[in-house]
XYZ file of C-alpha atoms in Angstrom:
437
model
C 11.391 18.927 -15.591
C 14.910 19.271 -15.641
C 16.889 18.574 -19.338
C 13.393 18.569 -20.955
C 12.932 15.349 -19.877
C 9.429 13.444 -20.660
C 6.618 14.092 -18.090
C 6.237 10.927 -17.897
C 9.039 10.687 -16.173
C 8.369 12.620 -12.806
C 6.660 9.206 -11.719
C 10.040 8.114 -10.681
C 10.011 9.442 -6.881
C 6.494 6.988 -6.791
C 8.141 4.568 -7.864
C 10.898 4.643 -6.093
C 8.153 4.969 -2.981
C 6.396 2.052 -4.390
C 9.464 -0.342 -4.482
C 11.350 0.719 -1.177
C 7.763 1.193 1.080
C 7.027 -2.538 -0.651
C 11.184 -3.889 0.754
C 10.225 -2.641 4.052
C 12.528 -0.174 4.950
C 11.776 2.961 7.028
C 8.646 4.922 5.029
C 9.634 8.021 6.924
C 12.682 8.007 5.253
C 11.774 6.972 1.909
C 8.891 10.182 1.651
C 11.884 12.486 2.647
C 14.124 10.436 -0.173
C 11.552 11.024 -2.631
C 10.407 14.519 -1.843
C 14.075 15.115 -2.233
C 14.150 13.375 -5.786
C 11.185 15.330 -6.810
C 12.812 18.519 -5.817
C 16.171 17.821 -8.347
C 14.000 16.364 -10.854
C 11.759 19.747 -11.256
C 14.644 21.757 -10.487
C 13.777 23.753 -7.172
C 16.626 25.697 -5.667
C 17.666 24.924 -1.717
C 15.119 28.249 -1.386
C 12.362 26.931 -3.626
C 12.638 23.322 -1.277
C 12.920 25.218 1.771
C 9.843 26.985 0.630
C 7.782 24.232 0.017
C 8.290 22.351 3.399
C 6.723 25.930 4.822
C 3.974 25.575 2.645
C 3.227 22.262 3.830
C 3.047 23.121 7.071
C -0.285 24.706 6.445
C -1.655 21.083 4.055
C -3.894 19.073 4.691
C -1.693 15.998 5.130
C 0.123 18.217 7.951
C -3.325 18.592 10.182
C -4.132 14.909 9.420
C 0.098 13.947 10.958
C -1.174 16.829 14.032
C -4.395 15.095 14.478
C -2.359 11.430 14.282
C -0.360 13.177 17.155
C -3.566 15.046 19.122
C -4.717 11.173 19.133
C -2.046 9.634 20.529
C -2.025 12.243 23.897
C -5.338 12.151 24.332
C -4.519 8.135 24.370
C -2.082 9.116 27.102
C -4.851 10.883 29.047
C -7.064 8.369 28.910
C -3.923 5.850 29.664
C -3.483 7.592 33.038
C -7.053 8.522 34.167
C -8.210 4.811 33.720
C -10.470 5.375 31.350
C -9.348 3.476 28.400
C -9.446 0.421 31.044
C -12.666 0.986 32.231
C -14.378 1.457 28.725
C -12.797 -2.335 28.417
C -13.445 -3.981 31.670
C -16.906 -2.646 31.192
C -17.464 -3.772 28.187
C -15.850 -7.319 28.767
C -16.501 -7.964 31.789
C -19.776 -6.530 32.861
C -21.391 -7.662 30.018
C -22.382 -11.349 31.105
C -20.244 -12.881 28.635
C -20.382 -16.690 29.210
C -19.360 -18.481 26.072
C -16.993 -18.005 23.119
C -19.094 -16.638 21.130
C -20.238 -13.868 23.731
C -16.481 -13.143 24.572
C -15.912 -13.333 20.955
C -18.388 -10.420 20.144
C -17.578 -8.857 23.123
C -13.469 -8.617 22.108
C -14.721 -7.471 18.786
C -17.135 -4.590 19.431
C -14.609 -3.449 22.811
C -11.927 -3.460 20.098
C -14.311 -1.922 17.361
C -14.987 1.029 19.660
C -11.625 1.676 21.349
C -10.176 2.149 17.587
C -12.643 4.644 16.610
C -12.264 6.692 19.771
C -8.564 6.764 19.662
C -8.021 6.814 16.059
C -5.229 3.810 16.174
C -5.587 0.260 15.269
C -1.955 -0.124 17.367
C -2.587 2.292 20.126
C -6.043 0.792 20.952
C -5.121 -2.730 21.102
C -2.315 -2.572 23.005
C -4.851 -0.997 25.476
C -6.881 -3.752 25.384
C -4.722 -6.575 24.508
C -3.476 -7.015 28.438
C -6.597 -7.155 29.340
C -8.712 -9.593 27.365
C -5.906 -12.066 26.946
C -6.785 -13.622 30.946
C -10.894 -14.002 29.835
C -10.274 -15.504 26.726
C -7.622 -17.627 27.833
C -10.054 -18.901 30.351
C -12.531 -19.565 27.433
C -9.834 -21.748 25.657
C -9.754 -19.153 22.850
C -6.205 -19.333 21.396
C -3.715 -16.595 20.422
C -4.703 -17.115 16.747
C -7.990 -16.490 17.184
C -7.516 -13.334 18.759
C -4.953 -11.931 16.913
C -7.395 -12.446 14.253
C -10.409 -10.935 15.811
C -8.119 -7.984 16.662
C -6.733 -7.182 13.271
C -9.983 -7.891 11.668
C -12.620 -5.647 13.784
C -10.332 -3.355 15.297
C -9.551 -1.999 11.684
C -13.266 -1.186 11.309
C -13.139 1.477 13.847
C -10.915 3.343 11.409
C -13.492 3.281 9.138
C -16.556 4.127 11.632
C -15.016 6.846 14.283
C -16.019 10.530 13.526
C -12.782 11.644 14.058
C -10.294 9.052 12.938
C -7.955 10.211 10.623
C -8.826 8.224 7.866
C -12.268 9.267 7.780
C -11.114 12.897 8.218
C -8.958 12.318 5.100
C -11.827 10.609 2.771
C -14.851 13.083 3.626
C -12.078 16.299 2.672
C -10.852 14.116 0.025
C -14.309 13.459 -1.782
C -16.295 16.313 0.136
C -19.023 14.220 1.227
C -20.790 14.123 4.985
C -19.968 11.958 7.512
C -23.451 9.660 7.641
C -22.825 9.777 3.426
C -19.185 8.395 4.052
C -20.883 5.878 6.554
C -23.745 4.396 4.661
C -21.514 4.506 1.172
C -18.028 3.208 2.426
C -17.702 2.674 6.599
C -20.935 0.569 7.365
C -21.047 -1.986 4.574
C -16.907 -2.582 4.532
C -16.960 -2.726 7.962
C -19.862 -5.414 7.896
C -18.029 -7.176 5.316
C -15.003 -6.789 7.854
C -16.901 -8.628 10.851
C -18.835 -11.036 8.772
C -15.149 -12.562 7.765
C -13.539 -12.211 10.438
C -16.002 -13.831 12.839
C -16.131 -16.878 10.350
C -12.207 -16.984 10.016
C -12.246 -16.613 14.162
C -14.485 -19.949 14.944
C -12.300 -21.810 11.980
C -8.736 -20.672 13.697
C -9.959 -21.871 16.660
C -11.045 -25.326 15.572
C -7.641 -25.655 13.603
C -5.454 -23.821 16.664
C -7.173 -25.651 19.525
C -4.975 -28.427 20.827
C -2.013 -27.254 19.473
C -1.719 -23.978 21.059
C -2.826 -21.956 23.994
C -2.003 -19.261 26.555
C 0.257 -20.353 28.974
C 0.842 -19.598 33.328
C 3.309 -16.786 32.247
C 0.680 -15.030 30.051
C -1.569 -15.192 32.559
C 0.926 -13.779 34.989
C 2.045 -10.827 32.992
C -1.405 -9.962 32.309
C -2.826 -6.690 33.463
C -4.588 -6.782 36.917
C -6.998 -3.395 36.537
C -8.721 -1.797 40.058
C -11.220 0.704 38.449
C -11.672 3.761 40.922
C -14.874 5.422 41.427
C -12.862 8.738 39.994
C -12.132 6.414 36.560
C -15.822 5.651 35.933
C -16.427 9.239 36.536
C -13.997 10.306 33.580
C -15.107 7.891 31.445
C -18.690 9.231 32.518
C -17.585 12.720 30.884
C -15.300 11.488 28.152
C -18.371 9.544 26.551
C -20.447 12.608 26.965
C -17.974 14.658 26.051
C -17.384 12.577 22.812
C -21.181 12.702 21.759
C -21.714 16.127 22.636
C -18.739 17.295 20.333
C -19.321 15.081 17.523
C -22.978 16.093 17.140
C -21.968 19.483 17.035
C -19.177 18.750 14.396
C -22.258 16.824 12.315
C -24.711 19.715 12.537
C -22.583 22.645 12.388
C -20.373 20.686 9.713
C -17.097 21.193 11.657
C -14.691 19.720 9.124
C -11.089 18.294 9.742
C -9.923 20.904 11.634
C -12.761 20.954 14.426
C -11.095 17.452 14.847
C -8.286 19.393 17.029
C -10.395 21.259 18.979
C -12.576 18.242 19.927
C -9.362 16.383 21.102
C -8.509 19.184 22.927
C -11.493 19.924 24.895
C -11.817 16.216 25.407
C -8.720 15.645 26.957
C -8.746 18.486 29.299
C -12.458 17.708 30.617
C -11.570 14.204 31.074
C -8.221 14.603 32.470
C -9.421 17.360 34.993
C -12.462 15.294 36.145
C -9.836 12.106 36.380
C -7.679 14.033 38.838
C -5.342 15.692 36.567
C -4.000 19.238 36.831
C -3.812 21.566 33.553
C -0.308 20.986 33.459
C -0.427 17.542 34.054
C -3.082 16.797 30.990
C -0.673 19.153 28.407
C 2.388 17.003 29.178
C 0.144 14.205 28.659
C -0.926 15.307 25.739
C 3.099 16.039 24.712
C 4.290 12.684 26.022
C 1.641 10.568 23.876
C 1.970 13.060 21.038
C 5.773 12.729 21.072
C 5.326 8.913 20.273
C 3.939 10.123 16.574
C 6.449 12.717 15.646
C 7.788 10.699 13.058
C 4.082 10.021 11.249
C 3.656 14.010 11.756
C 7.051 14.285 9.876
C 6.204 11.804 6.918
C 2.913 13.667 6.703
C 4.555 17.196 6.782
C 6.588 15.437 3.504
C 3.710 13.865 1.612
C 2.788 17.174 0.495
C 6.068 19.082 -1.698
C 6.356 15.035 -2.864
C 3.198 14.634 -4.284
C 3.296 17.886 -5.440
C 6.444 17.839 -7.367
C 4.761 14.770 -8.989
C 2.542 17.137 -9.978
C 4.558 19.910 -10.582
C 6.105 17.453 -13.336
C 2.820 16.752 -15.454
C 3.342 13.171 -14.741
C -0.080 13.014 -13.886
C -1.378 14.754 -16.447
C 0.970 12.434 -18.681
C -0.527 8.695 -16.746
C -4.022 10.165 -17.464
C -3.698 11.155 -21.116
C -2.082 7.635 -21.742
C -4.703 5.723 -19.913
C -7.869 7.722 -21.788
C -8.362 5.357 -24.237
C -8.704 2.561 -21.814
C -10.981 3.872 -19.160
C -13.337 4.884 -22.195
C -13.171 1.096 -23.140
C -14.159 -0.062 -19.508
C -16.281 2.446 -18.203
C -17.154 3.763 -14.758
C -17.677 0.045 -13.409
C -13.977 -1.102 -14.675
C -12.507 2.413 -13.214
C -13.718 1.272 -10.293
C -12.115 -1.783 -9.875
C -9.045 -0.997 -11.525
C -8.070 1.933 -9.576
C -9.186 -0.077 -6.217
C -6.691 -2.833 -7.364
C -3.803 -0.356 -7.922
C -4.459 1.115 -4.586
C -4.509 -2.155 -2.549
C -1.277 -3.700 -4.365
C 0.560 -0.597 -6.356
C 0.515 1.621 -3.770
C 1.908 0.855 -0.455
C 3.081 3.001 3.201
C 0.537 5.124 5.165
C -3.382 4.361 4.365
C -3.898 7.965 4.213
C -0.982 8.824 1.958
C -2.243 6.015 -0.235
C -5.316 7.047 -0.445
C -4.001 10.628 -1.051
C -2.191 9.245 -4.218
C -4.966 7.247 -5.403
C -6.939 10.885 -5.268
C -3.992 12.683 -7.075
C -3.890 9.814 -9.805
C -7.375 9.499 -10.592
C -9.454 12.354 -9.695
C -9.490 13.842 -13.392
C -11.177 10.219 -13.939
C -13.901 10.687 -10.874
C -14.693 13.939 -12.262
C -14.644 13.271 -15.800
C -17.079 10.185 -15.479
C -19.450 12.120 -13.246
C -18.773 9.063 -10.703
C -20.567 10.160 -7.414
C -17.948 10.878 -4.750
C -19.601 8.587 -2.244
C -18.701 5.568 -4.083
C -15.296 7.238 -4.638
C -15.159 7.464 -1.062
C -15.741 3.581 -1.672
C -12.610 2.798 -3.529
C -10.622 5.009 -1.613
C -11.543 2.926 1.329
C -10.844 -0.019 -0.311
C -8.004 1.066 -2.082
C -5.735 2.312 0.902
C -7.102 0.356 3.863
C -7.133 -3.373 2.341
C -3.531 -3.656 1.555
C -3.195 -3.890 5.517
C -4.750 -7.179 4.871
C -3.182 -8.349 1.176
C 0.354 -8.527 2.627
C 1.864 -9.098 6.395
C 2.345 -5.157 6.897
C 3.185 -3.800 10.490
C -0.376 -3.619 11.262
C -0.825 -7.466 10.435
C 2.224 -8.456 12.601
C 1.876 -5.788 15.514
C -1.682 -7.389 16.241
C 0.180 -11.011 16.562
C 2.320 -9.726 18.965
C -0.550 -7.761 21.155
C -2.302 -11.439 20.920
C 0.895 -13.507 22.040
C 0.760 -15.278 18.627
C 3.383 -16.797 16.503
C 1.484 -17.881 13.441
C 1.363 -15.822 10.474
C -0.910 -18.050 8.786
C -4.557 -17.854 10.120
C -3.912 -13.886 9.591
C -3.048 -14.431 6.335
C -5.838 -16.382 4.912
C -8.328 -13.575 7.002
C -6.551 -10.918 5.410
C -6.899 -12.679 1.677
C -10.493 -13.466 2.376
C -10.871 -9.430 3.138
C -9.181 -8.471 0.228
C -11.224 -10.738 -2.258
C -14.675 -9.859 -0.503
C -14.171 -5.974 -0.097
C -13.129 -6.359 -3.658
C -16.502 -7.971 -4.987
C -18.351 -5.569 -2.779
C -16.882 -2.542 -5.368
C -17.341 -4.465 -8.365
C -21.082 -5.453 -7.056
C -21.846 -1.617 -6.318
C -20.184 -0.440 -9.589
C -22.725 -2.584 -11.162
C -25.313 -1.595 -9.577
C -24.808 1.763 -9.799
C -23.875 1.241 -13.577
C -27.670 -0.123 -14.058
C -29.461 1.798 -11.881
C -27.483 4.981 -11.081
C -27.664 4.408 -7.326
């Protein structure tokens, strides 16, 4: 640190994170603040920062901003082949739905699975959004509801997809398997996840009905899709493709960076079977990729920032200070206190929160032999969850994909989330507490 000063004291770049990514201004722009008031504060030269943004070229948080990118064009691919519309007319429209409830489910799983197969809560609903909107507007569902229903169950395919990259991010984070990361953290959050927001759905429409609905212009601007016989064939091979390359990645333990090639391969067998030349899929792939620059920049960043953190001892300082208390509360109360610092201390990218959350407390994990499954648990929690605690982008983008206004009904889904997810940590720190399960 420069002047000698405390260790202590190289938490101010978080901090300053903390309060600016909380205001809402640009987060891209705060990581590159910070990174650069890490840099002064343990005194690297222009060469020594210059250095360090080559270094984390080659991070981890790099590959997850590339895969973030590799996501978004193979989004584009599937944009132009048809098949992201024909995985959701299928599933919509084929599937007899004749009631709310059916359409209900129906918007939920279709919005479930889209996430996890593009790897964006955003991307995938905006997909879908155009869509849906005419079938459950002709069910009398509201745009509460389904801005609800979209926020809610679309998040769970972040937490279910093979690929997505915050999955990628816990299993290299905590080392554990994919089906470990599912059965410990993905499946049971994500049931929690659909449980509420089903329940939250049917009461927004009971309170919503009446008062608001879809109008003639909706219905007019809504998407009008003609599936092609060539669509259902690329959607034919991107499924297959899909299940043939994750089962490989599970048995021959592919790791994060198999996550590239399986976008790649994916997009140019689906592209080329949708009608696509080679260089028509690559500037496809560019053109959606392009769109995510700026979260491959941030991520490029997150790196030399938390490692300056580092660099400072602050770390080393927070942890020697808060000793005495996680020896008073035990692996149960670690638990639950470093789930509630993730969800409202630390805000910006779920990744890069859960990232900090690792850097913060991982002397903890390892020092109360806490099994990394159920830190897999709290990172999921942690960094995910505070999508739900405040009105974040995420919150208000799916409003606007549903054509809703109302803040409210999102709200009081979101709180339920947070509360629930909550208990489910505390309830599994117990148990494993008592029974070491």
């Amino acid at each position: 640190m420069i002047f000698g000063l405390p260790a202590i004291l190289g938490l101010i770049p978080l901090l300053v994170y903390i309060v600016l990514a909380f205001k809402g201004r640009d987060i891209a722009f705060v990581v590159l603040l910070c990174t650069v008031i890490g840099a002064i504060m343990t005194g690297q030269t222009p060469i020594e920062f210059g250095a360090s943004l080559y270094s984390a070229l080659g991070s981890f948080m790099a590959l997850v901003g590339f895969i973030i990118m590799m996501g978004a064009g193979l989004g584009e691919v599937l944009r132009q082949t048809q098949v992201a519309d024909t995985i959701v007319t299928t599933i919509v429209t084929k599937s007899g739905v004749k009631s709310r409830n059916s359409v209900t489910v129906a918007v939920m799983f279709t919005s479930c699975l889209l996430v996890a197969l593009l790897g964006t809560l955003a991307g995938a609903n905006a997909i879908i959004a155009p869509i849906i909107i005419p079938i459950v507007a002709s069910m009398g569902i509201t745009p509460s509801t389904l801005s609800v229903l979209l926020h809610g169950a679309g998040a769970t395919g972040l937490y279910l997809g093979p690929f997505t990259p915050p999955v990628v991010t816990y299993m290299e984070l905590t080392g554990v398997s994919y089906g470990e990361f599912l059965i410990n953290a993905g499946i049971p959050i994500s049931i929690v996840l659909w449980i509420i927001t089903y329940i939250n759905a049917k009461k927004t429409q009971k309170e919503t009905e009446g008062i608001e609905s879809y109008t003639a212009e909706d219905m007019a601007d809504t998407k009008q899709v003609n599936i092609t016989q060539q669509a259902k064939n690329a959607t034919l091979v991107f499924l297959i493709a899909m299940l043939v390359m994750i089962v490989y990645g599970i048995l021959f333990k592919g790791g994060a960076a198999f996550v590239l090639t399986v976008m790649l391969v994916v997009s140019f067998v689906t592209g080329l079977v949708g009608g696509m030349n080679p260089g028509e899929i690559v500037s496809a792939i560019i053109t959606g990729g392009s769109r995510m620059y700026k979260m491959f920049f941030m991520f490029v960043l997150y790196d030399p920032f938390m490692g300056y953190i580092t660099a400072s001892g602050a770390f080393t300082a927070i942890a020697e200070l808060m000793n005495p208390i996680m020896s008073q509360v035990g692996s149960v109360g670690f638990m639950i206190l470093s789930t509630l610092i993730g969800i409202f201390g630390v805000s910006g990218a779920a990744v890069a929160q859960a990232k900090v959350m690792n850097d913060m407390f991982a002397a903890f994990v390892s020092d109360m032999n806490i099994p990394m499954g159920l830190w897999a648990l709290v990172l999921l929690v942690g960094s995910q969850i505070t999508s739900f605690a405040y009105p974040t982008g995420d919150m208000v983008g799916q409003m606007g994909l549903a054509r809703s206004s109302s803040l409210k009904p999102m709200l009081k889904n979101g709180m339920m989330i947070a509360v629930f997810t909550i208990l489910y940590v505390v309830v599994r720190g117990f148990i494993y507490s008592s029974s070491g399960i």
